[in-house]
Short mmCIF file of C-alpha atoms in Angstrom, two decimals:
data_model
loop_
_atom_site.label_atom_id
_atom_site.label_comp_id
_atom_site.label_asym_id
_atom_site.label_seq_id
_atom_site.Cartn_x
_atom_site.Cartn_y
_atom_site.Cartn_z
CA MET X 812 59.24 118.80 96.20
CA GLU X 813 60.36 115.15 95.83
CA ILE X 814 62.71 115.12 98.78
CA ARG X 815 65.25 111.69 97.60
CA THR X 816 67.31 110.43 100.42
CA ILE X 817 70.21 108.81 99.75
CA LYS X 818 72.67 107.09 102.53
CA ALA X 819 75.92 108.57 104.57
CA GLU X 820 76.80 105.27 103.37
CA THR X 821 76.84 105.50 99.28
CA ILE X 822 78.59 108.23 99.36
CA THR X 823 81.57 106.92 101.33
CA ASN X 824 81.36 104.08 99.17
CA THR X 825 81.87 105.97 95.99
CA VAL X 826 84.82 108.04 97.61
CA GLU X 827 86.11 105.32 98.81
CA LYS X 828 85.95 103.73 95.11
CA LEU X 829 86.84 106.99 93.59
CA PHE X 830 90.41 107.48 95.91
CA LYS X 831 91.36 104.04 95.08
CA ASP X 832 90.39 104.43 90.90
CA LEU X 833 92.72 107.57 90.51
CA ASN X 834 95.62 106.58 92.19
CA TYR X 835 95.97 102.87 90.18
CA ASN X 836 93.90 104.10 87.02
CA ILE X 837 95.36 107.10 85.49
CA GLY X 838 92.73 108.76 82.50
CA ASP X 839 92.76 107.71 78.95
CA ASP X 840 93.78 112.06 78.12
CA ILE X 841 97.37 111.50 80.31
CA SER X 842 97.98 108.05 78.24
CA GLU X 843 96.32 108.93 74.87
CA ALA X 844 98.98 112.26 75.02
CA LEU X 845 101.75 110.66 76.02
CA CYS X 846 101.33 107.96 73.04
CA ASP X 847 101.64 110.85 70.78
CA ALA X 848 104.26 112.65 73.20
CA GLN X 849 105.88 109.74 72.42
CA LYS X 850 106.37 109.94 68.99
CA ASN X 851 106.97 113.91 68.85
CA GLU X 852 109.56 112.74 71.33
CA GLU X 853 113.08 115.41 69.76
CA SER X 854 115.20 113.72 72.89
CA PRO X 855 115.99 110.87 72.72
CA VAL X 856 115.87 110.17 76.97
CA GLY X 857 112.73 112.14 76.86
CA LYS X 858 111.64 109.27 74.25
CA ALA X 859 112.94 107.06 76.89
CA VAL X 860 111.41 108.87 79.90
CA ILE X 861 107.61 108.64 78.59
CA ALA X 862 108.59 104.81 77.65
CA GLN X 863 108.82 105.06 81.62
CA LEU X 864 106.03 106.74 82.62
CA LEU X 865 103.59 104.52 80.24
CA GLU X 866 105.69 101.08 81.31
CA ASN X 867 105.22 102.32 85.21
CA ASN X 868 101.06 103.69 84.17
CA LYS X 869 100.69 100.10 82.97
CA ILE X 870 102.21 98.10 86.12
CA ALA X 871 100.03 100.35 88.55
CA ALA X 872 97.14 99.80 86.90
CA GLU X 873 97.57 96.11 87.12
CA GLU X 874 99.13 95.53 90.22
CA GLU X 875 96.79 98.05 91.57
CA ILE X 876 98.57 100.17 92.99
CA PRO X 877 99.32 103.49 92.89
CA ILE X 878 100.28 105.33 90.43
CA CYS X 879 102.95 107.76 92.20
CA GLN X 880 103.91 107.36 95.53
CA ASP X 881 102.76 111.29 96.49
CA THR X 882 98.90 110.26 96.26
CA GLY X 883 98.17 114.22 97.48
CA MET X 884 95.56 114.92 99.52
CA ALA X 885 92.08 114.44 98.86
CA VAL X 886 90.56 117.28 96.61
CA LEU X 887 86.65 117.20 95.81
CA PHE X 888 84.97 119.48 93.88
CA VAL X 889 80.62 118.54 94.74
CA GLU X 890 77.90 119.46 93.06
CA TYR X 891 74.64 118.66 95.80
CA GLY X 892 71.75 118.62 94.01
CA GLU X 893 68.92 120.73 96.25
CA ARG X 894 66.34 118.05 96.31
CA VAL X 895 68.85 115.48 98.19
CA VAL X 896 69.09 114.68 101.78
CA ILE X 897 71.26 112.73 103.86
CA ASP X 898 70.16 110.35 106.29
CA GLY X 899 74.42 111.31 107.98
CA ASN X 900 76.71 113.69 108.28
CA PHE X 901 78.46 114.18 104.85
CA LYS X 902 81.45 115.81 105.44
CA GLU X 903 82.21 112.92 107.76
CA ALA X 904 80.83 110.25 104.73
CA ILE X 905 83.19 111.81 102.58
CA GLU X 906 86.13 112.17 105.67
CA GLU X 907 85.35 108.05 106.00
CA GLY X 908 85.00 107.31 101.87
CA VAL X 909 88.90 109.11 101.81
CA ARG X 910 90.52 106.95 105.12
CA ARG X 911 89.26 103.68 103.90
CA ALA X 912 90.52 104.58 100.20
CA TYR X 913 94.42 105.68 101.71
CA VAL X 914 94.30 102.79 104.84
CA GLY X 915 92.33 100.29 102.95
CA GLY X 916 94.08 101.17 99.34
CA TYR X 917 98.13 100.88 100.62
CA LEU X 918 97.85 105.01 99.66
CA ARG X 919 100.19 107.09 101.45
CA LYS X 920 99.23 109.02 104.52
CA SER X 921 100.61 112.32 103.49
CA VAL X 922 98.37 115.14 105.84
CA VAL X 923 99.86 117.01 108.67
CA ALA X 924 98.06 118.45 111.13
CA ASP X 925 99.61 121.44 111.55
CA PRO X 926 101.61 122.98 109.13
CA VAL X 927 104.07 125.45 111.03
CA PHE X 928 104.49 123.36 114.24
CA ASP X 929 104.73 119.95 115.16
CA ARG X 930 103.55 118.67 111.69
CA ILE X 931 102.34 115.70 113.20
CA ASN X 932 101.16 112.86 110.64
CA THR X 933 96.73 112.12 111.34
CA LYS X 934 98.12 109.02 109.64
CA ASP X 935 94.66 108.57 107.47
CA ASN X 936 95.24 111.50 104.84
CA THR X 937 92.64 113.32 106.54
CA PRO X 938 90.70 115.60 106.26
CA ALA X 939 90.42 116.47 102.69
CA ILE X 940 89.14 119.41 100.56
CA ILE X 941 86.21 119.76 100.41
CA TYR X 942 84.07 122.34 97.49
CA THR X 943 80.51 122.18 97.43
CA ASP X 944 77.83 123.75 95.07
CA ILE X 945 73.68 123.37 95.55
CA VAL X 946 72.81 122.83 91.96
CA GLU X 947 69.56 121.98 91.44
CA GLY X 948 68.17 118.08 90.93
CA ASP X 949 68.43 114.81 93.68
CA LYS X 950 71.70 113.67 92.40
CA ILE X 951 75.64 114.15 93.75
CA LYS X 952 77.62 114.76 91.54
CA ILE X 953 81.28 114.27 92.86
CA LEU X 954 84.84 115.22 91.37
CA ALA X 955 87.74 113.95 92.71
CA GLY X 956 91.35 114.19 92.89
CA CYS X 957 95.18 113.64 94.31
CA LYS X 958 97.31 115.54 93.23
CA GLY X 959 101.68 115.67 94.36
CA PHE X 960 102.79 118.26 95.97
CA GLY X 961 105.87 118.59 93.84
CA SER X 962 103.63 120.38 91.29
CA GLU X 963 101.23 121.52 93.73
CA ASN X 964 104.54 123.63 95.35
CA MET X 965 105.13 125.17 91.62
CA SER X 966 102.02 127.03 91.39
CA GLN X 967 101.22 130.73 91.40
CA ILE X 968 98.76 133.55 91.98
CA LYS X 969 98.88 137.47 90.88
CA MET X 970 96.90 140.16 91.62
CA LEU X 971 96.70 141.41 87.57
CA THR X 972 94.93 144.54 86.92
CA PRO X 973 92.50 145.18 83.76
CA SER X 974 95.46 147.06 81.81
CA ALA X 975 97.30 143.41 82.10
CA GLY X 976 95.27 142.50 79.11
CA ILE X 977 95.90 139.04 77.58
CA ASP X 978 99.58 139.84 76.49
CA GLY X 979 100.19 139.96 80.71
CA VAL X 980 98.08 136.31 81.29
CA LYS X 981 99.95 135.21 79.14
CA GLN X 982 103.49 136.37 80.93
CA PHE X 983 102.46 135.76 83.72
CA ILE X 984 101.59 132.08 83.13
CA LEU X 985 104.68 131.08 81.36
CA ASP X 986 106.75 133.04 83.74
CA ALA X 987 105.51 130.38 86.52
CA VAL X 988 105.79 127.39 84.08
CA GLU X 989 109.59 128.92 83.22
CA TYR X 990 109.73 129.09 86.66
CA ALA X 991 109.22 125.56 87.87
CA GLY X 992 111.76 123.87 84.87
CA PRO X 993 112.30 121.06 85.89
CA ASN X 994 110.89 120.24 89.11
CA PRO X 995 107.06 119.51 88.52
CA CYS X 996 107.97 115.69 87.10
CA PRO X 997 107.19 117.66 83.45
CA PRO X 998 105.48 116.55 81.09
CA ILE X 999 103.16 118.51 82.72
CA VAL X 1000 99.40 119.63 82.82
CA VAL X 1001 98.94 123.22 83.75
CA GLY X 1002 95.65 124.97 84.53
CA VAL X 1003 94.91 128.51 84.96
CA GLY X 1004 92.33 130.49 86.40
CA ILE X 1005 91.77 133.29 85.48
CA GLY X 1006 88.93 135.80 87.58
CA GLY X 1007 86.51 135.80 90.09
CA THR X 1008 88.15 136.90 93.61
CA PHE X 1009 92.00 136.05 94.74
CA GLU X 1010 90.47 132.60 96.55
CA LYS X 1011 87.79 131.65 93.19
CA ALA X 1012 90.86 132.33 90.82
CA ALA X 1013 92.66 129.28 92.73
CA GLN X 1014 90.51 127.20 93.01
CA LEU X 1015 89.52 127.26 89.28
CA ALA X 1016 93.06 126.74 88.17
CA LYS X 1017 92.35 123.55 90.75
CA LYS X 1018 89.35 122.46 88.56
CA ALA X 1019 90.94 123.11 85.52
CA THR X 1020 93.48 120.53 85.85
CA LEU X 1021 90.68 118.58 86.84
CA ARG X 1022 89.81 118.69 83.67
CA PRO X 1023 90.30 115.69 80.43
CA ILE X 1024 93.06 117.34 78.80
CA ASN X 1025 91.63 116.52 75.79
CA THR X 1026 89.01 118.66 75.74
CA LYS X 1027 88.70 122.38 75.21
CA ASN X 1028 87.80 125.78 76.75
CA GLU X 1029 84.11 126.31 75.11
CA ASP X 1030 85.02 129.64 74.68
CA PRO X 1031 86.76 129.46 71.66
CA ARG X 1032 89.06 132.47 72.50
CA TYR X 1033 90.13 131.09 75.10
CA ALA X 1034 90.73 127.89 73.72
CA LYS X 1035 92.95 129.86 71.79
CA LEU X 1036 94.24 130.96 74.65
CA GLU X 1037 95.18 127.02 75.53
CA ASP X 1038 96.83 126.12 72.10
CA GLU X 1039 98.99 129.02 72.27
CA LEU X 1040 100.49 128.39 75.84
CA ILE X 1041 101.32 124.88 75.24
CA GLU X 1042 103.14 125.70 71.62
CA GLU X 1043 105.18 128.65 73.84
CA ILE X 1044 106.09 126.01 76.88
CA ASN X 1045 106.76 123.22 74.69
CA LYS X 1046 109.80 125.61 73.83
CA MET X 1047 111.08 126.25 76.49
CA GLY X 1048 113.42 122.62 76.27
CA PHE X 1049 112.73 121.41 79.51
CA GLY X 1050 111.30 118.33 78.50
CA PRO X 1051 109.77 114.54 79.92
CA ALA X 1052 111.96 114.46 83.50
CA GLY X 1053 113.05 118.22 83.08
CA LEU X 1054 115.92 116.71 81.48
CA GLY X 1055 115.91 118.17 77.85
CA GLY X 1056 113.03 118.07 75.16
CA ASN X 1057 109.98 119.83 73.88
CA THR X 1058 107.20 117.90 75.35
CA THR X 1059 106.80 120.11 78.95
CA ALA X 1060 103.44 120.16 78.96
CA ILE X 1061 100.97 117.88 78.35
CA GLY X 1062 97.93 119.97 78.67
CA VAL X 1063 97.31 123.59 78.86
CA ASN X 1064 93.77 124.22 80.47
CA VAL X 1065 91.52 127.72 81.04
CA GLU X 1066 88.79 127.52 83.47
CA THR X 1067 87.33 131.48 84.08
CA TYR X 1068 84.50 133.42 85.75
CA PRO X 1069 83.56 136.95 85.79
CA THR X 1070 85.13 139.48 87.95
CA HIS X 1071 86.37 143.16 89.34
CA ILE X 1072 85.80 146.08 87.92
CA ALA X 1073 89.04 146.56 89.36
CA GLY X 1074 90.61 143.21 88.83
CA MET X 1075 92.28 140.45 87.00
CA PRO X 1076 93.90 137.87 89.04
CA VAL X 1077 95.07 134.67 87.19
CA ALA X 1078 95.85 131.44 89.38
CA VAL X 1079 98.39 128.94 87.71
CA ASN X 1080 97.64 125.94 88.71
CA ILE X 1081 100.73 123.54 87.52
CA CYS X 1082 99.97 119.48 87.42
CA CYS X 1083 102.55 116.37 86.88
CA HIS X 1084 102.28 114.18 84.16
CA ALA X 1085 100.23 111.82 86.70
CA ALA X 1086 96.77 114.13 87.21
CA ARG X 1087 95.07 112.18 88.56
CA HIS X 1088 91.13 112.41 88.71
CA LYS X 1089 87.69 110.37 88.38
CA GLU X 1090 84.17 111.78 89.07
CA ALA X 1091 80.82 109.91 89.57
CA VAL X 1092 77.23 110.64 89.86
CA ILE X 1093 75.51 109.62 92.35
CA MET C 666 132.56 99.32 91.15
CA ILE C 667 131.40 100.96 87.35
CA THR C 668 130.55 98.38 84.61
CA LYS C 669 129.64 100.04 80.94
CA LYS C 670 126.84 97.90 78.74
CA ASP C 671 126.65 97.78 75.05
CA ASP C 672 123.77 99.92 75.17
CA GLY C 673 125.51 102.58 76.40
CA LYS C 674 123.60 102.04 79.80
CA ILE C 675 126.12 102.16 83.17
CA LYS C 676 125.73 100.27 85.45
CA ILE C 677 126.79 101.27 89.32
CA THR C 678 127.16 98.82 91.96
CA LEU C 679 127.06 101.16 94.89
CA PRO C 680 129.40 101.94 97.59
CA LEU C 681 131.28 104.05 95.02
CA THR C 682 134.43 105.41 94.73
CA ASP C 683 136.13 108.76 94.06
CA ASP C 684 137.69 106.50 90.67
CA ASP C 685 134.56 105.45 89.86
CA ILE C 686 132.70 109.27 90.44
CA LYS C 687 135.36 110.44 87.91
CA GLU C 688 133.88 108.62 85.05
CA LEU C 689 130.41 109.02 85.31
CA HIS C 690 129.12 112.64 83.40
CA ALA C 691 126.08 114.53 83.32
CA GLY C 692 123.39 113.02 80.72
CA ASP C 693 124.71 109.30 81.60
CA SER C 694 122.06 106.80 81.75
CA VAL C 695 122.94 104.39 84.52
CA LEU C 696 121.40 101.43 86.64
CA ILE C 697 122.35 101.79 90.50
CA SER C 698 122.79 98.58 92.41
CA GLY C 699 124.05 98.12 95.94
CA SER C 700 122.59 98.83 99.73
CA LEU C 701 121.79 103.05 99.71
CA ILE C 702 119.84 105.92 102.67
CA THR C 703 116.68 107.00 101.89
CA GLY C 704 115.92 110.41 104.05
CA ARG C 705 113.12 113.53 102.92
CA ASP C 706 112.31 116.98 104.58
CA ALA C 707 111.44 115.74 108.09
CA ALA C 708 114.89 113.04 108.31
CA HIS C 709 117.19 115.97 106.87
CA LYS C 710 115.36 118.57 109.19
CA ARG C 711 116.40 116.30 112.36
CA LEU C 712 120.07 115.57 111.37
CA TYR C 713 120.28 119.70 110.48
CA GLU C 714 120.10 120.24 114.00
CA LEU C 715 122.18 117.49 115.16
CA ILE C 716 124.87 118.52 113.44
CA GLU C 717 123.93 121.75 114.72
CA GLU C 718 123.86 120.29 118.23
CA GLY C 719 127.41 119.05 117.84
CA LYS C 720 125.46 116.04 118.18
CA GLU C 721 126.39 111.75 116.94
CA LEU C 722 124.59 111.14 113.62
CA PRO C 723 122.14 107.89 114.30
CA VAL C 724 122.89 106.64 111.43
CA ASP C 725 126.95 106.62 109.35
CA ILE C 726 126.42 108.85 106.50
CA LYS C 727 130.53 108.31 105.46
CA GLY C 728 130.63 106.86 101.71
CA GLU C 729 126.73 106.56 101.57
CA VAL C 730 124.17 107.57 98.95
CA ILE C 731 120.56 109.00 99.61
CA TYR C 732 117.63 109.16 98.36
CA TYR C 733 114.86 111.46 98.66
CA VAL C 734 111.96 109.08 98.75
CA GLY C 735 108.65 108.31 100.71
CA PRO C 736 107.64 105.72 99.91
CA ALA C 737 103.42 104.33 99.58
CA PRO C 738 103.30 101.71 102.02
CA ALA C 739 103.85 98.56 100.14
CA LYS C 740 101.45 95.75 99.69
CA PRO C 741 101.42 91.89 101.09
CA GLY C 742 104.86 90.28 98.82
CA HIS C 743 105.56 93.29 98.00
CA ALA C 744 108.74 94.87 99.52
CA VAL C 745 107.49 98.28 99.65
CA GLY C 746 105.19 100.69 97.77
CA PRO C 747 106.31 102.63 95.23
CA ALA C 748 108.46 104.56 95.49
CA GLY C 749 109.85 107.65 93.25
CA PRO C 750 111.69 110.54 94.12
CA THR C 751 110.42 113.34 95.63
CA SER C 752 111.80 117.18 94.67
CA SER C 753 115.15 117.48 95.75
CA TYR C 754 115.61 121.00 96.38
CA ARG C 755 113.86 121.20 99.62
CA MET C 756 116.49 119.34 100.80
CA ASP C 757 119.05 121.98 99.31
CA LYS C 758 119.42 123.76 102.51
CA TYR C 759 120.96 120.88 104.38
CA SER C 760 122.51 118.70 101.82
CA PRO C 761 125.76 120.63 101.36
CA ILE C 762 127.05 120.34 105.29
CA LEU C 763 125.81 116.55 104.70
CA LEU C 764 128.23 116.34 101.75
CA ASP C 765 131.60 118.25 103.62
CA LEU C 766 130.72 115.81 106.26
CA GLY C 767 130.78 112.27 104.17
CA LEU C 768 127.76 112.19 102.61
CA LYS C 769 129.00 110.68 98.46
CA GLY C 770 125.51 110.91 96.59
CA MET C 771 122.14 112.09 96.64
CA ILE C 772 118.92 110.26 93.75
CA GLY C 773 116.45 112.90 93.56
CA LYS C 774 114.34 115.07 91.05
CA GLY C 775 114.73 118.32 89.76
CA ALA C 776 117.40 121.35 89.80
CA ARG C 777 120.01 122.01 92.83
CA THR C 778 120.68 125.60 93.84
CA GLN C 779 124.32 126.10 93.03
CA PRO C 780 125.70 125.92 96.76
CA VAL C 781 125.08 121.90 96.23
CA ILE C 782 126.47 121.79 92.91
CA ASP C 783 129.41 123.69 94.84
CA ALA C 784 129.72 121.14 97.98
CA ILE C 785 129.17 118.28 95.37
CA VAL C 786 132.28 119.53 93.40
CA ARG C 787 134.03 120.69 96.31
CA ASN C 788 133.68 116.75 97.76
CA LYS C 789 133.56 114.55 94.96
CA GLY C 790 130.17 114.11 95.24
CA ILE C 791 127.32 113.24 92.42
CA TYR C 792 123.70 114.01 92.52
CA PHE C 793 121.34 111.33 90.36
CA ALA C 794 117.95 112.26 88.73
CA ALA C 795 114.80 109.28 89.19
CA ILE C 796 112.15 109.70 86.76
CA GLY C 797 109.78 111.75 89.32
CA GLY C 798 106.10 109.66 89.12
CA ALA C 799 107.73 106.71 87.60
CA ALA C 800 107.52 104.80 91.28
CA ALA C 801 105.30 101.44 90.91
CA LEU C 802 108.31 100.84 88.00
CA ILE C 803 111.17 102.06 90.21
CA SER C 804 109.76 100.04 93.99
CA ARG C 805 110.47 96.55 91.07
CA SER C 806 113.81 97.59 91.62
CA ILE C 807 113.98 98.25 94.98
CA LYS C 808 114.68 94.55 96.88
CA SER C 809 114.60 94.84 100.11
CA SER C 810 113.40 97.76 102.83
CA GLU C 811 113.80 97.95 106.99
CA VAL C 812 113.63 100.91 109.17
CA LEU C 813 117.76 102.19 109.70
CA ALA C 814 115.68 105.35 112.09
CA TYR C 815 113.05 107.52 112.47
CA GLU C 816 110.63 104.98 112.92
CA ASP C 817 107.88 108.11 114.18
CA LEU C 818 107.94 109.92 111.10
CA GLY C 819 106.86 106.77 108.94
CA THR C 820 107.38 107.22 105.15
CA GLU C 821 109.45 110.19 106.20
CA ALA C 822 111.63 107.27 108.70
CA ILE C 823 115.77 106.61 106.88
CA TYR C 824 115.39 103.55 106.07
CA ARG C 825 117.71 101.45 103.83
CA PHE C 826 117.15 99.86 100.89
CA VAL C 827 118.74 97.23 98.85
CA ILE C 828 118.53 98.50 94.71
CA GLU C 829 119.13 96.31 91.62
CA ASP C 830 119.23 98.00 88.46
CA PHE C 831 117.76 100.88 89.54
CA PRO C 832 117.02 103.72 86.64
CA ALA C 833 118.46 107.52 86.37
CA VAL C 834 120.39 109.82 84.89
CA VAL C 835 124.12 111.78 86.15
CA ALA C 836 122.07 115.36 87.24
CA VAL C 837 125.29 117.35 88.48
CA ASP C 838 128.69 115.27 88.61
CA SER C 839 131.45 115.80 90.70
CA PHE C 840 133.13 118.66 88.68
CA GLY C 841 130.13 120.59 88.20
CA ASN C 842 127.91 120.40 84.72
CA ASP C 843 123.90 119.91 85.33
CA VAL C 844 122.19 118.32 83.13
CA TYR C 845 119.04 120.16 84.22
CA LYS C 846 120.66 123.40 82.68
CA PHE C 847 122.47 121.50 79.55
CA GLY C 848 120.15 119.49 78.18
CA ALA C 849 116.90 122.52 78.48
CA GLU C 850 119.09 124.72 76.96
CA LYS C 851 119.98 122.11 74.13
CA TYR C 852 116.03 121.73 73.18
CA ARG C 853 115.19 125.14 74.03
CA LYS C 854 113.10 127.51 70.55
#
């Protein structure tokens, strides 16, 4: 079996580029959805808000400044090829990339070292949240995202049980979005994780927010659920910026995983319209 | 001072008087100019603790408008970095007492709880919503920024901003009307 060596510096450089890029340049999926929403939005105020968001995203890209001041915590899903060896420390290589992006890229440092007592800023936005999967192959694939906490704070998880069925799943997701209301910077992207364990469902929901919104779940039953949910959410009336309108969500992504005979966990990770993510393969 | 423009937008020059505030209604689109202070979670917590201890505040909040924001760092040549609003409800614990002590207005995003709305009515105050996530665009209307207090808090310090034509919407007016309630009701199906 052939082993491939990747330099730690290559990982650092890739991570640095990803976080600068995703903070300055919104994805085409979001831009297209906002353009469509502007045409279909019934509220004049809502239309004006979407126009401001499109203008905002253009300014950010042109001036290479963050789309939103909340440049989030850095989240990375790494698929690590089992034939890769790194000439250095994997975790530190990633942290250094995050550090360089946030310090050198004029991104806000929003991480505090202790969650309850001191809450002192780490001043370089580390540590990052890193999920690593060991996969076949000799490459490293990095999916990077940053998510503001205005929407993160509106996220929920519930340990539903099998008798709740699809209706129970839908109701919980819609209740979470209703509860979030105008706060998570609508129009939102809703990431849903169903199945697995308590923490697996939450992780799936996070990953769902990083999936382009112009894609569908491969299982037609869940693709239908995505369509039904966005339709219901857009009847809620919150609209752009929560000021009223028919564009409350621009995307609903559902991800699933096998689960236990006794359980049906559902996690709802709500993301603002600035659903920032990019990926790279080394 | 308030002037109405032909396109329906209302221009506001800070500071706001009681007469100005009476003219503003929830749902109005406004462009705000003048000088305001900033503050978010950590600064509010410190101000609140000083008030509880009966101590003097490091900033005179009388007649001021406070903007809930933690800006990103400024690139060279920029007055501030991207600086959109943060969620206001996290300040709800602290806002009523600040309004009672003379704070005139707030700019943030998202709904407020009833005690804040009651304090707005009681004190003839006002709450504006800026557009969450329009941080790069909003930063163009911020002309200068200087630290007033709590420099150690970095992005969460209290700054003085001078703004020009800062785009916002009246979210809760001095009569207690709340755009987050009637806005969504109008489009709910």
